Amino acid sequence: MTCKDIADKLATVAEGSATQGDAAVVDEHVASCDACRQMLHAQVTARTVLRARAAQLAVTAPPGLRTRIAASARAERSEAKGLLSWRGRLSAFAAAAVLMLSLGAALLPVVTERSTVVLAAQLALDHLKCFIIDGDASGPPISKAEAEAIVQRDHGWSANVPASTEGLELLAVRHCLYGDGLAAHVLYRAEGQPVSLFILPGLARPAAELSVLGHDEVVWSHGDRTYMLVSAAGTKAGLARVASYLQNEAK
Amino acid sequence: MFPGRRRTSEPAQDEDDFSGATLEFLDSLYGAALRLTRNADRAQDLVQDTYLKAIRARGRYTTGSNLKAWLYTILHNTWRNRQRDGARSRVSFDSAVVEEAAEGASLGPSGHVESPETLLLRATIDADLQQALDALPESFREAVWLRDVDELSYQEIASVLGVPIGTVMSRLSRGRKQLFLLLTVQRQRHGSV
Ligand SMILES: [Zn+2]
Ligand SMILES: [Zn+2]
């Protein structure tokens, strides 16, 4: 037996899970081979230490993650059963809203292709999540250059991120999941109110203004990107001003 | 455990059980995602994506097989695809090169090596172990973790990592050896024992 033959058997011998034959062969070899004996010892030790300490290294998933996954499992099931009728029914919008509420920011590409409303609902939830739950927007404003560098780093494409201006502060950029992939989520504060600009690459959607899940949204496209502006309902006049500023700046 | 049959008289119940059963492994999967992505946001994205794929592919899960291993396989496949498709340039190492480098590392004078493992066990603090694990190449770390902590079989690890069993064994040996070396170095640095 050469050291190379032995090497393949060391992993199982170190665990005590080797066949009797392998164990005997290795025993005999290591009795006269320093290098393989050390290798065996190293394996046993590393395994022992790791197993003894693994519990201390264990992590717990964030509670929100569990909720989102459980909700998306339920949503998938409803989808599969065809409970949602998407054609010509006003109630479909209500269904979408309920579905999206339970779904959180999870992925549902098939659904989002069907309706800007569903996408809007997803983004409204992400807006809430990023502003309220994750509390990302508590820090000081960041510069246009910093924001653009983050988009470049996280997404690999460049975007023109509108800078802070009178009554509007650029706070943070995140990469967030939505139905078709990752969106650049730009967080602003307008007159003290949280406002989100989502930049969705690779798809152009028709311009729209809509209200969903207690949020007003403005949708527009430029090139192959869709821009969606999200803010809590009741700020429509302010939102229109912000939208026209961002539409001009984001090109 | 869930019954695993689909489309029985109570499919909804079955599927509730299925997602319930998969959620039992959420912490383990999140831990794996953190090891791979090294970033809490990305880890959450990866886990969420994994679950969605698992739920959609539940018909392909074989009842009675290791559900945890099946989920790990989806997670690792998703991660590998992201790595491959990622537009971001990434320092990717050729695992063959890394394995060769590990092979060359010496276990050092036998005086250090022959100390009983209980000494190293006592001298190793959790932060050191975490640091040592972080320092291992991904392919080694995953093999070691899946075997020694998650107790997957060699065959299961081979499917999770998408490599032959022989490669699993070699990564496992080399990963453990690297880990041992790193822990030994740390112990010496702390001047303990
Ligand atoms: Zn030898
Ligand atoms: Zn977000």
CSV table of C-alpha atoms and ligand atoms in Angstrom, one decimal:
chain,number,residue,atom,x,y,z
A,1,MET,CA,0.0,0.0,0.0
A,2,THR,CA,1.4,3.4,-1.0
A,3,CYS,CA,0.6,6.6,0.9
A,4,LYS,CA,-1.6,7.6,-2.0
A,5,ASP,CA,-3.8,4.5,-1.7
A,6,ILE,CA,-4.0,5.2,2.0
A,7,ALA,CA,-5.0,8.8,1.5
A,8,ASP,CA,-8.3,7.8,-0.1
A,9,LYS,CA,-9.3,5.7,3.0
A,10,LEU,CA,-8.3,8.2,5.7
A,11,ALA,CA,-11.5,10.2,5.6
A,12,THR,CA,-13.6,7.2,6.5
A,13,VAL,CA,-11.1,5.6,8.9
A,14,ALA,CA,-11.0,8.9,10.8
A,15,GLU,CA,-14.7,8.7,11.3
A,16,GLY,CA,-14.7,5.1,12.3
A,17,SER,CA,-17.0,4.4,9.4
A,18,ALA,CA,-14.5,2.5,7.2
A,19,THR,CA,-14.8,-1.2,6.4
A,20,GLN,CA,-12.9,-3.6,8.6
A,21,GLY,CA,-10.6,-4.3,5.7
A,22,ASP,CA,-9.8,-0.6,5.1
A,23,ALA,CA,-9.3,0.0,8.8
A,24,ALA,CA,-6.8,-2.8,9.0
A,25,VAL,CA,-4.9,-1.7,6.0
A,26,VAL,CA,-4.7,1.9,7.3
A,27,ASP,CA,-3.7,0.7,10.8
A,28,GLU,CA,-0.9,-1.3,9.4
A,29,HIS,CA,0.3,1.5,7.2
A,30,VAL,CA,0.3,4.3,9.8
A,31,ALA,CA,2.2,2.1,12.2
A,32,SER,CA,5.2,2.6,10.0
A,33,CYS,CA,4.4,5.9,8.2
A,34,ASP,CA,4.8,9.2,10.1
A,35,ALA,CA,3.2,11.4,7.4
A,36,CYS,CA,0.0,9.3,7.1
A,37,ARG,CA,-0.3,8.9,10.9
A,38,GLN,CA,-0.2,12.7,11.2
A,39,MET,CA,-2.7,13.1,8.5
A,40,LEU,CA,-5.0,10.7,10.2
A,41,HIS,CA,-4.6,12.4,13.5
A,42,ALA,CA,-5.3,15.8,11.9
A,43,GLN,CA,-8.5,14.5,10.4
A,44,VAL,CA,-9.7,13.0,13.7
A,45,THR,CA,-8.9,16.2,15.6
A,46,ALA,CA,-10.5,18.6,13.1
A,47,ARG,CA,-13.6,16.4,13.1
A,48,THR,CA,-13.7,16.2,16.9
A,49,VAL,CA,-13.3,19.9,17.4
A,50,LEU,CA,-15.9,20.8,14.8
A,51,ARG,CA,-18.5,18.4,16.0
A,52,ALA,CA,-18.0,19.5,19.6
A,53,ARG,CA,-18.4,23.2,18.7
A,54,ALA,CA,-20.8,23.1,15.9
A,55,ALA,CA,-23.8,24.0,18.1
A,56,GLN,CA,-22.1,27.3,19.1
A,57,LEU,CA,-21.6,28.2,15.4
A,58,ALA,CA,-25.2,27.5,14.4
A,59,VAL,CA,-27.2,30.5,13.2
A,60,THR,CA,-30.9,31.2,13.4
A,61,ALA,CA,-32.6,32.5,10.3
A,62,PRO,CA,-34.3,35.9,10.7
A,63,PRO,CA,-37.9,35.5,11.7
A,64,GLY,CA,-39.1,37.5,8.7
A,65,LEU,CA,-37.5,35.0,6.4
A,66,ARG,CA,-39.5,32.2,7.8
A,67,THR,CA,-42.7,34.2,7.4
A,68,ARG,CA,-42.0,35.1,3.8
A,69,ILE,CA,-41.2,31.5,2.9
A,70,ALA,CA,-44.2,30.1,4.6
A,71,ALA,CA,-46.4,32.7,2.8
A,72,SER,CA,-44.9,32.1,-0.6
A,73,ALA,CA,-45.5,28.4,-0.2
A,74,ARG,CA,-49.2,29.2,0.5
A,75,ALA,CA,-49.3,31.5,-2.5
A,76,GLU,CA,-47.7,28.9,-4.8
A,77,ARG,CA,-50.4,26.5,-3.8
A,78,SER,CA,-53.2,28.9,-4.5
A,79,GLU,CA,-51.6,29.7,-7.8
A,80,ALA,CA,-51.3,26.0,-8.7
A,81,LYS,CA,-54.9,25.3,-7.9
A,82,GLY,CA,-56.0,28.1,-10.2
A,83,LEU,CA,-57.9,29.8,-7.5
A,84,LEU,CA,-57.0,33.2,-8.9
A,85,SER,CA,-58.9,34.1,-12.0
A,86,TRP,CA,-57.0,36.8,-13.7
A,87,ARG,CA,-59.3,37.6,-16.6
A,88,GLY,CA,-61.8,40.4,-16.5
A,89,ARG,CA,-62.6,40.2,-12.8
A,90,LEU,CA,-62.3,43.2,-10.7
A,91,SER,CA,-61.9,40.9,-7.7
A,92,ALA,CA,-58.7,39.7,-9.2
A,93,PHE,CA,-57.1,42.9,-8.0
A,94,ALA,CA,-58.3,42.3,-4.5
A,95,ALA,CA,-57.0,38.7,-4.7
A,96,ALA,CA,-53.7,40.0,-5.9
A,97,ALA,CA,-53.5,42.4,-3.0
A,98,VAL,CA,-54.2,39.6,-0.5
A,99,LEU,CA,-51.8,37.3,-2.2
A,100,MET,CA,-49.1,39.9,-2.2
A,101,LEU,CA,-49.7,40.7,1.4
A,102,SER,CA,-49.1,37.1,2.4
A,103,LEU,CA,-46.3,36.8,0.0
A,104,GLY,CA,-44.0,39.5,1.1
A,105,ALA,CA,-41.2,40.2,-1.2
A,106,ALA,CA,-40.9,36.6,-2.5
A,107,LEU,CA,-40.5,35.7,-6.1
A,108,LEU,CA,-43.5,35.0,-8.3
A,109,PRO,CA,-42.4,35.7,-11.9
A,110,VAL,CA,-45.5,34.2,-13.5
A,111,VAL,CA,-47.8,36.4,-11.7
A,112,THR,CA,-45.9,39.6,-12.2
A,113,GLU,CA,-45.8,39.2,-15.9
A,114,ARG,CA,-49.5,39.4,-15.8
A,115,SER,CA,-50.1,42.6,-14.0
A,116,THR,CA,-48.4,45.8,-13.2
A,117,VAL,CA,-50.7,45.9,-10.2
A,118,VAL,CA,-49.1,42.8,-8.7
A,119,LEU,CA,-45.7,44.2,-9.3
A,120,ALA,CA,-46.8,47.4,-7.7
A,121,ALA,CA,-48.0,45.5,-4.7
A,122,GLN,CA,-44.7,43.6,-4.3
A,123,LEU,CA,-42.8,46.8,-4.4
A,124,ALA,CA,-45.1,48.5,-1.9
A,125,LEU,CA,-44.3,45.7,0.5
A,126,ASP,CA,-40.7,45.9,-0.2
A,127,HIS,CA,-40.9,49.7,0.4
A,128,LEU,CA,-42.4,49.0,3.8
A,129,LYS,CA,-39.9,46.3,4.6
A,130,CYS,CA,-36.9,48.3,3.7
A,131,PHE,CA,-38.0,51.5,5.4
A,132,ILE,CA,-39.8,50.2,8.4
A,133,ILE,CA,-38.5,46.7,9.2
A,134,ASP,CA,-34.9,47.0,8.1
A,135,GLY,CA,-34.7,50.6,9.2
A,136,ASP,CA,-32.1,51.3,6.5
A,137,ALA,CA,-33.1,54.9,6.1
A,138,SER,CA,-32.1,56.2,9.5
A,139,GLY,CA,-28.7,57.3,8.5
A,140,PRO,CA,-27.5,60.6,6.9
A,141,PRO,CA,-28.1,61.2,3.2
A,142,ILE,CA,-25.6,59.8,0.7
A,143,SER,CA,-24.2,61.3,-2.4
A,144,LYS,CA,-25.3,60.6,-6.0
A,145,ALA,CA,-21.8,59.1,-6.6
A,146,GLU,CA,-22.0,56.8,-3.6
A,147,ALA,CA,-25.5,55.6,-4.6
A,148,GLU,CA,-24.4,54.9,-8.2
A,149,ALA,CA,-21.3,53.1,-7.0
A,150,ILE,CA,-23.5,50.8,-4.9
A,151,VAL,CA,-25.7,50.0,-7.9
A,152,GLN,CA,-22.7,49.2,-9.9
A,153,ARG,CA,-21.3,47.0,-7.2
A,154,ASP,CA,-24.4,45.1,-6.4
A,155,HIS,CA,-26.0,44.8,-9.8
A,156,GLY,CA,-23.1,45.1,-12.3
A,157,TRP,CA,-24.9,47.7,-14.3
A,158,SER,CA,-24.8,51.5,-14.1
A,159,ALA,CA,-27.7,53.7,-13.3
A,160,ASN,CA,-28.3,57.4,-13.1
A,161,VAL,CA,-29.4,57.9,-9.5
A,162,PRO,CA,-31.0,61.2,-9.0
A,163,ALA,CA,-29.3,63.3,-6.3
A,164,SER,CA,-30.8,65.0,-3.2
A,165,THR,CA,-32.6,68.2,-4.0
A,166,GLU,CA,-34.8,70.8,-2.2
A,167,GLY,CA,-37.2,68.8,-0.1
A,168,LEU,CA,-35.8,65.4,-1.2
A,169,GLU,CA,-33.0,63.4,0.4
A,170,LEU,CA,-31.2,60.5,-1.1
A,171,LEU,CA,-30.8,58.0,1.8
A,172,ALA,CA,-29.6,54.6,0.6
A,173,VAL,CA,-29.5,52.0,-2.1
A,174,ARG,CA,-30.4,48.3,-1.6
A,175,HIS,CA,-30.8,45.4,-4.0
A,176,CYS,CA,-34.2,43.9,-3.5
A,177,LEU,CA,-36.0,40.8,-4.8
A,178,TYR,CA,-39.1,41.2,-6.9
A,179,GLY,CA,-40.9,38.9,-9.2
A,180,ASP,CA,-38.5,39.1,-12.1
A,181,GLY,CA,-35.2,39.3,-10.3
A,182,LEU,CA,-33.3,42.0,-8.5
A,183,ALA,CA,-34.3,45.6,-8.4
A,184,ALA,CA,-32.1,48.5,-7.4
A,185,HIS,CA,-34.1,50.0,-4.6
A,186,VAL,CA,-33.3,53.7,-4.0
A,187,LEU,CA,-34.6,55.1,-0.7
A,188,TYR,CA,-35.5,58.8,-0.5
A,189,ARG,CA,-37.2,61.0,2.0
A,190,ALA,CA,-39.5,63.6,0.6
A,191,GLU,CA,-40.7,66.3,3.0
A,192,GLY,CA,-40.1,63.8,5.8
A,193,GLN,CA,-42.0,60.9,4.1
A,194,PRO,CA,-40.4,57.7,2.9
A,195,VAL,CA,-40.3,57.4,-0.9
A,196,SER,CA,-38.8,54.5,-2.9
A,197,LEU,CA,-37.6,54.5,-6.5
A,198,PHE,CA,-37.2,51.0,-7.9
A,199,ILE,CA,-35.2,50.6,-11.0
A,200,LEU,CA,-36.0,47.3,-12.8
A,201,PRO,CA,-33.6,46.4,-15.5
A,202,GLY,CA,-34.5,44.5,-18.7
A,203,LEU,CA,-38.2,45.3,-18.9
A,204,ALA,CA,-40.1,48.3,-20.1
A,205,ARG,CA,-43.7,48.7,-18.8
A,206,PRO,CA,-46.3,51.2,-19.9
A,207,ALA,CA,-46.5,54.4,-17.9
A,208,ALA,CA,-49.2,54.3,-15.2
A,209,GLU,CA,-50.3,55.8,-11.9
A,210,LEU,CA,-52.0,53.5,-9.5
A,211,SER,CA,-52.9,52.9,-5.9
A,212,VAL,CA,-52.3,49.6,-4.2
A,213,LEU,CA,-52.0,48.3,-0.7
A,214,GLY,CA,-52.3,51.8,0.7
A,215,HIS,CA,-49.6,53.2,-1.5
A,216,ASP,CA,-49.5,55.5,-4.5
A,217,GLU,CA,-47.2,54.5,-7.3
A,218,VAL,CA,-46.0,56.1,-10.5
A,219,VAL,CA,-44.6,53.9,-13.2
A,220,TRP,CA,-42.6,54.9,-16.2
A,221,SER,CA,-40.0,53.4,-18.5
A,222,HIS,CA,-36.9,54.7,-20.1
A,223,GLY,CA,-35.0,52.4,-22.6
A,224,ASP,CA,-35.4,48.9,-21.3
A,225,ARG,CA,-35.8,49.9,-17.7
A,226,THR,CA,-38.9,50.4,-15.7
A,227,TYR,CA,-38.9,52.9,-12.9
A,228,MET,CA,-41.5,52.7,-10.1
A,229,LEU,CA,-42.0,55.3,-7.5
A,230,VAL,CA,-43.7,54.3,-4.3
A,231,SER,CA,-45.0,56.3,-1.4
A,232,ALA,CA,-47.7,56.0,1.2
A,233,ALA,CA,-51.1,57.0,-0.1
A,234,GLY,CA,-52.3,60.6,0.6
A,235,THR,CA,-49.2,62.3,-0.6
A,236,LYS,CA,-50.2,62.4,-4.3
A,237,ALA,CA,-49.5,66.0,-5.0
A,238,GLY,CA,-46.1,65.7,-3.4
A,239,LEU,CA,-45.4,62.5,-5.2
A,240,ALA,CA,-46.2,64.0,-8.6
A,241,ARG,CA,-43.6,66.7,-8.0
A,242,VAL,CA,-41.0,64.1,-6.9
A,243,ALA,CA,-41.9,61.9,-9.9
A,244,SER,CA,-41.3,64.7,-12.4
A,245,TYR,CA,-38.0,65.6,-10.8
A,246,LEU,CA,-36.9,61.9,-10.8
A,247,GLN,CA,-38.1,61.3,-14.4
A,248,ASN,CA,-36.0,64.1,-15.6
A,249,GLU,CA,-32.9,63.2,-13.5
A,250,ALA,CA,-32.9,59.4,-13.9
A,251,LYS,CA,-32.7,59.3,-17.7
B,1,MET,CA,-42.4,13.7,8.9
B,2,PHE,CA,-44.9,14.5,6.1
B,3,PRO,CA,-46.6,11.6,4.2
B,4,GLY,CA,-45.0,12.6,0.9
B,5,ARG,CA,-47.8,11.3,-1.3
B,6,ARG,CA,-49.2,13.9,-3.6
B,7,ARG,CA,-52.7,14.4,-4.9
B,8,THR,CA,-54.3,12.2,-2.3
B,9,SER,CA,-57.7,13.0,-0.9
B,10,GLU,CA,-56.2,15.9,1.0
B,11,PRO,CA,-53.5,17.4,-1.2
B,12,ALA,CA,-53.6,20.7,0.7
B,13,GLN,CA,-52.8,18.9,3.9
B,14,ASP,CA,-49.9,17.1,2.2
B,15,GLU,CA,-48.5,20.2,0.8
B,16,ASP,CA,-48.8,22.0,4.1
B,17,ASP,CA,-46.9,19.2,5.6
B,18,PHE,CA,-44.3,19.4,2.9
B,19,SER,CA,-43.6,23.0,3.4
B,20,GLY,CA,-43.7,22.5,7.1
B,21,ALA,CA,-41.2,19.8,6.8
B,22,THR,CA,-38.9,21.8,4.6
B,23,LEU,CA,-39.0,24.7,7.1
B,24,GLU,CA,-37.5,22.5,9.8
B,25,PHE,CA,-34.2,23.0,7.9
B,26,LEU,CA,-34.5,26.7,7.5
B,27,ASP,CA,-31.7,27.5,10.1
B,28,SER,CA,-29.4,25.0,8.5
B,29,LEU,CA,-30.0,26.3,5.0
B,30,TYR,CA,-29.6,29.9,6.2
B,31,GLY,CA,-26.3,28.9,7.8
B,32,ALA,CA,-25.2,27.3,4.5
B,33,ALA,CA,-26.2,30.4,2.6
B,34,LEU,CA,-24.3,32.6,5.0
B,35,ARG,CA,-21.2,30.5,4.5
B,36,LEU,CA,-21.5,30.7,0.7
B,37,THR,CA,-22.5,34.4,0.3
B,38,ARG,CA,-20.9,35.8,3.4
B,39,ASN,CA,-23.6,38.4,3.5
B,40,ALA,CA,-26.9,38.4,5.4
B,41,ASP,CA,-29.0,40.0,2.6
B,42,ARG,CA,-27.7,37.7,-0.1
B,43,ALA,CA,-28.1,34.7,2.2
B,44,GLN,CA,-31.7,35.6,2.6
B,45,ASP,CA,-32.2,36.0,-1.1
B,46,LEU,CA,-30.5,32.6,-1.7
B,47,VAL,CA,-32.6,30.8,0.9
B,48,GLN,CA,-35.8,32.3,-0.4
B,49,ASP,CA,-35.0,31.3,-3.9
B,50,THR,CA,-34.1,27.8,-2.8
B,51,TYR,CA,-37.4,27.4,-1.0
B,52,LEU,CA,-39.4,28.6,-4.0
B,53,LYS,CA,-37.6,26.2,-6.3
B,54,ALA,CA,-38.1,23.4,-3.7
B,55,ILE,CA,-41.8,24.0,-3.5
B,56,ARG,CA,-42.2,24.1,-7.2
B,57,ALA,CA,-40.1,20.9,-7.6
B,58,ARG,CA,-41.7,19.0,-4.7
B,59,GLY,CA,-43.0,16.4,-7.2
B,60,ARG,CA,-39.4,15.4,-7.8
B,61,TYR,CA,-38.6,14.8,-4.2
B,62,THR,CA,-38.4,11.1,-3.5
B,63,THR,CA,-40.3,10.2,-0.3
B,64,GLY,CA,-38.0,8.7,2.3
B,65,SER,CA,-34.8,10.2,0.9
B,66,ASN,CA,-33.0,12.8,3.0
B,67,LEU,CA,-35.0,16.0,2.6
B,68,LYS,CA,-32.3,18.2,4.1
B,69,ALA,CA,-29.8,16.9,1.5
B,70,TRP,CA,-32.3,17.5,-1.2
B,71,LEU,CA,-32.8,21.1,-0.1
B,72,TYR,CA,-29.0,21.6,0.2
B,73,THR,CA,-28.7,20.4,-3.4
B,74,ILE,CA,-31.1,23.0,-4.6
B,75,LEU,CA,-29.4,25.7,-2.6
B,76,HIS,CA,-25.9,24.8,-3.9
B,77,ASN,CA,-27.1,24.5,-7.5
B,78,THR,CA,-28.8,27.9,-7.2
B,79,TRP,CA,-25.6,29.3,-5.7
B,80,ARG,CA,-23.4,27.8,-8.5
B,81,ASN,CA,-25.7,29.2,-11.2
B,82,ARG,CA,-25.6,32.6,-9.6
B,83,GLN,CA,-21.9,32.5,-9.5
B,84,ARG,CA,-21.8,31.5,-13.1
B,85,ASP,CA,-24.3,34.0,-14.3
B,86,GLY,CA,-23.1,36.8,-12.0
B,87,ALA,CA,-22.2,39.8,-14.0
B,88,ARG,CA,-20.0,41.0,-11.2
B,89,SER,CA,-16.4,40.0,-11.5
B,90,ARG,CA,-15.5,37.7,-8.7
B,91,VAL,CA,-12.3,36.3,-7.4
B,92,SER,CA,-13.0,32.7,-8.4
B,93,PHE,CA,-10.4,30.1,-7.6
B,94,ASP,CA,-9.8,27.0,-9.5
B,95,SER,CA,-10.6,24.3,-7.0
B,96,ALA,CA,-7.9,22.0,-8.4
B,97,VAL,CA,-5.3,24.6,-7.7
B,98,VAL,CA,-6.5,25.2,-4.2
B,99,GLU,CA,-6.6,21.5,-3.6
B,100,GLU,CA,-3.0,21.2,-4.8
B,101,ALA,CA,-1.9,24.0,-2.6
B,102,ALA,CA,-3.5,22.4,0.4
B,103,GLU,CA,-1.9,19.1,-0.4
B,104,GLY,CA,1.5,20.8,-0.2
B,105,ALA,CA,1.0,22.2,3.3
B,106,SER,CA,3.0,20.4,5.9
B,107,LEU,CA,1.6,19.2,9.1
B,108,GLY,CA,4.7,20.4,10.8
B,109,PRO,CA,6.9,18.8,13.3
B,110,SER,CA,5.4,15.8,15.0
B,111,GLY,CA,5.8,17.3,18.4
B,112,HIS,CA,2.8,19.6,17.7
B,113,VAL,CA,0.8,17.2,15.8
B,114,GLU,CA,0.9,14.4,18.3
B,115,SER,CA,-0.7,16.3,21.1
B,116,PRO,CA,-4.0,14.7,22.0
B,117,GLU,CA,-7.1,16.2,20.3
B,118,THR,CA,-8.6,17.0,23.7
B,119,LEU,CA,-5.9,19.7,24.1
B,120,LEU,CA,-6.8,21.4,20.9
B,121,LEU,CA,-10.5,21.0,21.7
B,122,ARG,CA,-10.1,22.8,25.0
B,123,ALA,CA,-7.8,25.5,23.5
B,124,THR,CA,-10.1,26.3,20.6
B,125,ILE,CA,-12.5,29.1,21.1
B,126,ASP,CA,-15.5,29.6,19.0
B,127,ALA,CA,-14.3,32.7,17.4
B,128,ASP,CA,-11.1,30.9,16.3
B,129,LEU,CA,-13.1,28.0,14.9
B,130,GLN,CA,-15.3,30.4,13.0
B,131,GLN,CA,-12.2,32.2,11.6
B,132,ALA,CA,-10.6,29.0,10.6
B,133,LEU,CA,-13.7,27.8,8.8
B,134,ASP,CA,-14.0,31.2,7.0
B,135,ALA,CA,-10.4,30.8,5.9
B,136,LEU,CA,-11.0,27.4,4.2
B,137,PRO,CA,-11.7,27.4,0.5
B,138,GLU,CA,-15.4,27.1,-0.1
B,139,SER,CA,-15.2,23.6,-1.7
B,140,PHE,CA,-13.3,22.2,1.3
B,141,ARG,CA,-15.4,24.0,3.9
B,142,GLU,CA,-18.7,22.7,2.4
B,143,ALA,CA,-17.4,19.1,2.3
B,144,VAL,CA,-16.3,19.2,5.9
B,145,TRP,CA,-19.4,20.9,7.2
B,146,LEU,CA,-21.9,18.7,5.3
B,147,ARG,CA,-20.1,15.6,6.6
B,148,ASP,CA,-19.0,16.4,10.1
B,149,VAL,CA,-21.8,18.7,11.2
B,150,ASP,CA,-24.8,17.9,9.0
B,151,GLU,CA,-23.8,14.2,8.8
B,152,LEU,CA,-24.8,13.8,5.2
B,153,SER,CA,-23.7,10.6,3.5
B,154,TYR,CA,-20.8,10.7,0.9
B,155,GLN,CA,-23.3,10.1,-1.8
B,156,GLU,CA,-25.5,12.9,-0.6
B,157,ILE,CA,-22.6,15.3,-0.4
B,158,ALA,CA,-21.6,14.3,-3.9
B,159,SER,CA,-25.0,15.3,-5.2
B,160,VAL,CA,-25.1,18.5,-3.2
B,161,LEU,CA,-21.7,19.6,-4.5
B,162,GLY,CA,-22.2,18.2,-7.9
B,163,VAL,CA,-18.9,16.2,-7.9
B,164,PRO,CA,-18.0,12.5,-7.8
B,165,ILE,CA,-17.7,10.7,-4.5
B,166,GLY,CA,-13.9,10.4,-4.8
B,167,THR,CA,-13.7,14.2,-5.0
B,168,VAL,CA,-15.8,14.5,-1.9
B,169,MET,CA,-13.4,12.2,0.0
B,170,SER,CA,-10.4,14.1,-1.1
B,171,ARG,CA,-11.9,17.5,-0.3
B,172,LEU,CA,-13.0,16.2,3.0
B,173,SER,CA,-9.5,14.9,4.0
B,174,ARG,CA,-7.9,18.1,2.8
B,175,GLY,CA,-10.4,20.3,4.3
B,176,ARG,CA,-10.0,18.7,7.7
B,177,LYS,CA,-6.3,18.9,7.4
B,178,GLN,CA,-6.4,22.6,6.6
B,179,LEU,CA,-8.8,23.2,9.5
B,180,PHE,CA,-6.5,21.3,11.8
B,181,LEU,CA,-3.5,23.4,10.6
B,182,LEU,CA,-5.4,26.6,11.1
B,183,LEU,CA,-6.5,25.7,14.6
B,184,THR,CA,-3.0,24.6,15.6
B,185,VAL,CA,-1.5,27.9,14.3
B,186,GLN,CA,-4.1,29.8,16.3
B,187,ARG,CA,-3.4,27.9,19.4
B,188,GLN,CA,0.2,28.6,19.1
B,189,ARG,CA,-0.5,32.2,18.5
B,190,HIS,CA,-2.6,32.4,21.7
B,191,GLY,CA,0.3,30.7,23.5
B,192,SER,CA,-2.1,28.3,25.1
B,193,VAL,CA,-1.2,24.7,26.1
C,1,ZN,ZN,2.0,6.9,4.3
C,2,ZN,ZN,-36.0,47.2,-0.8
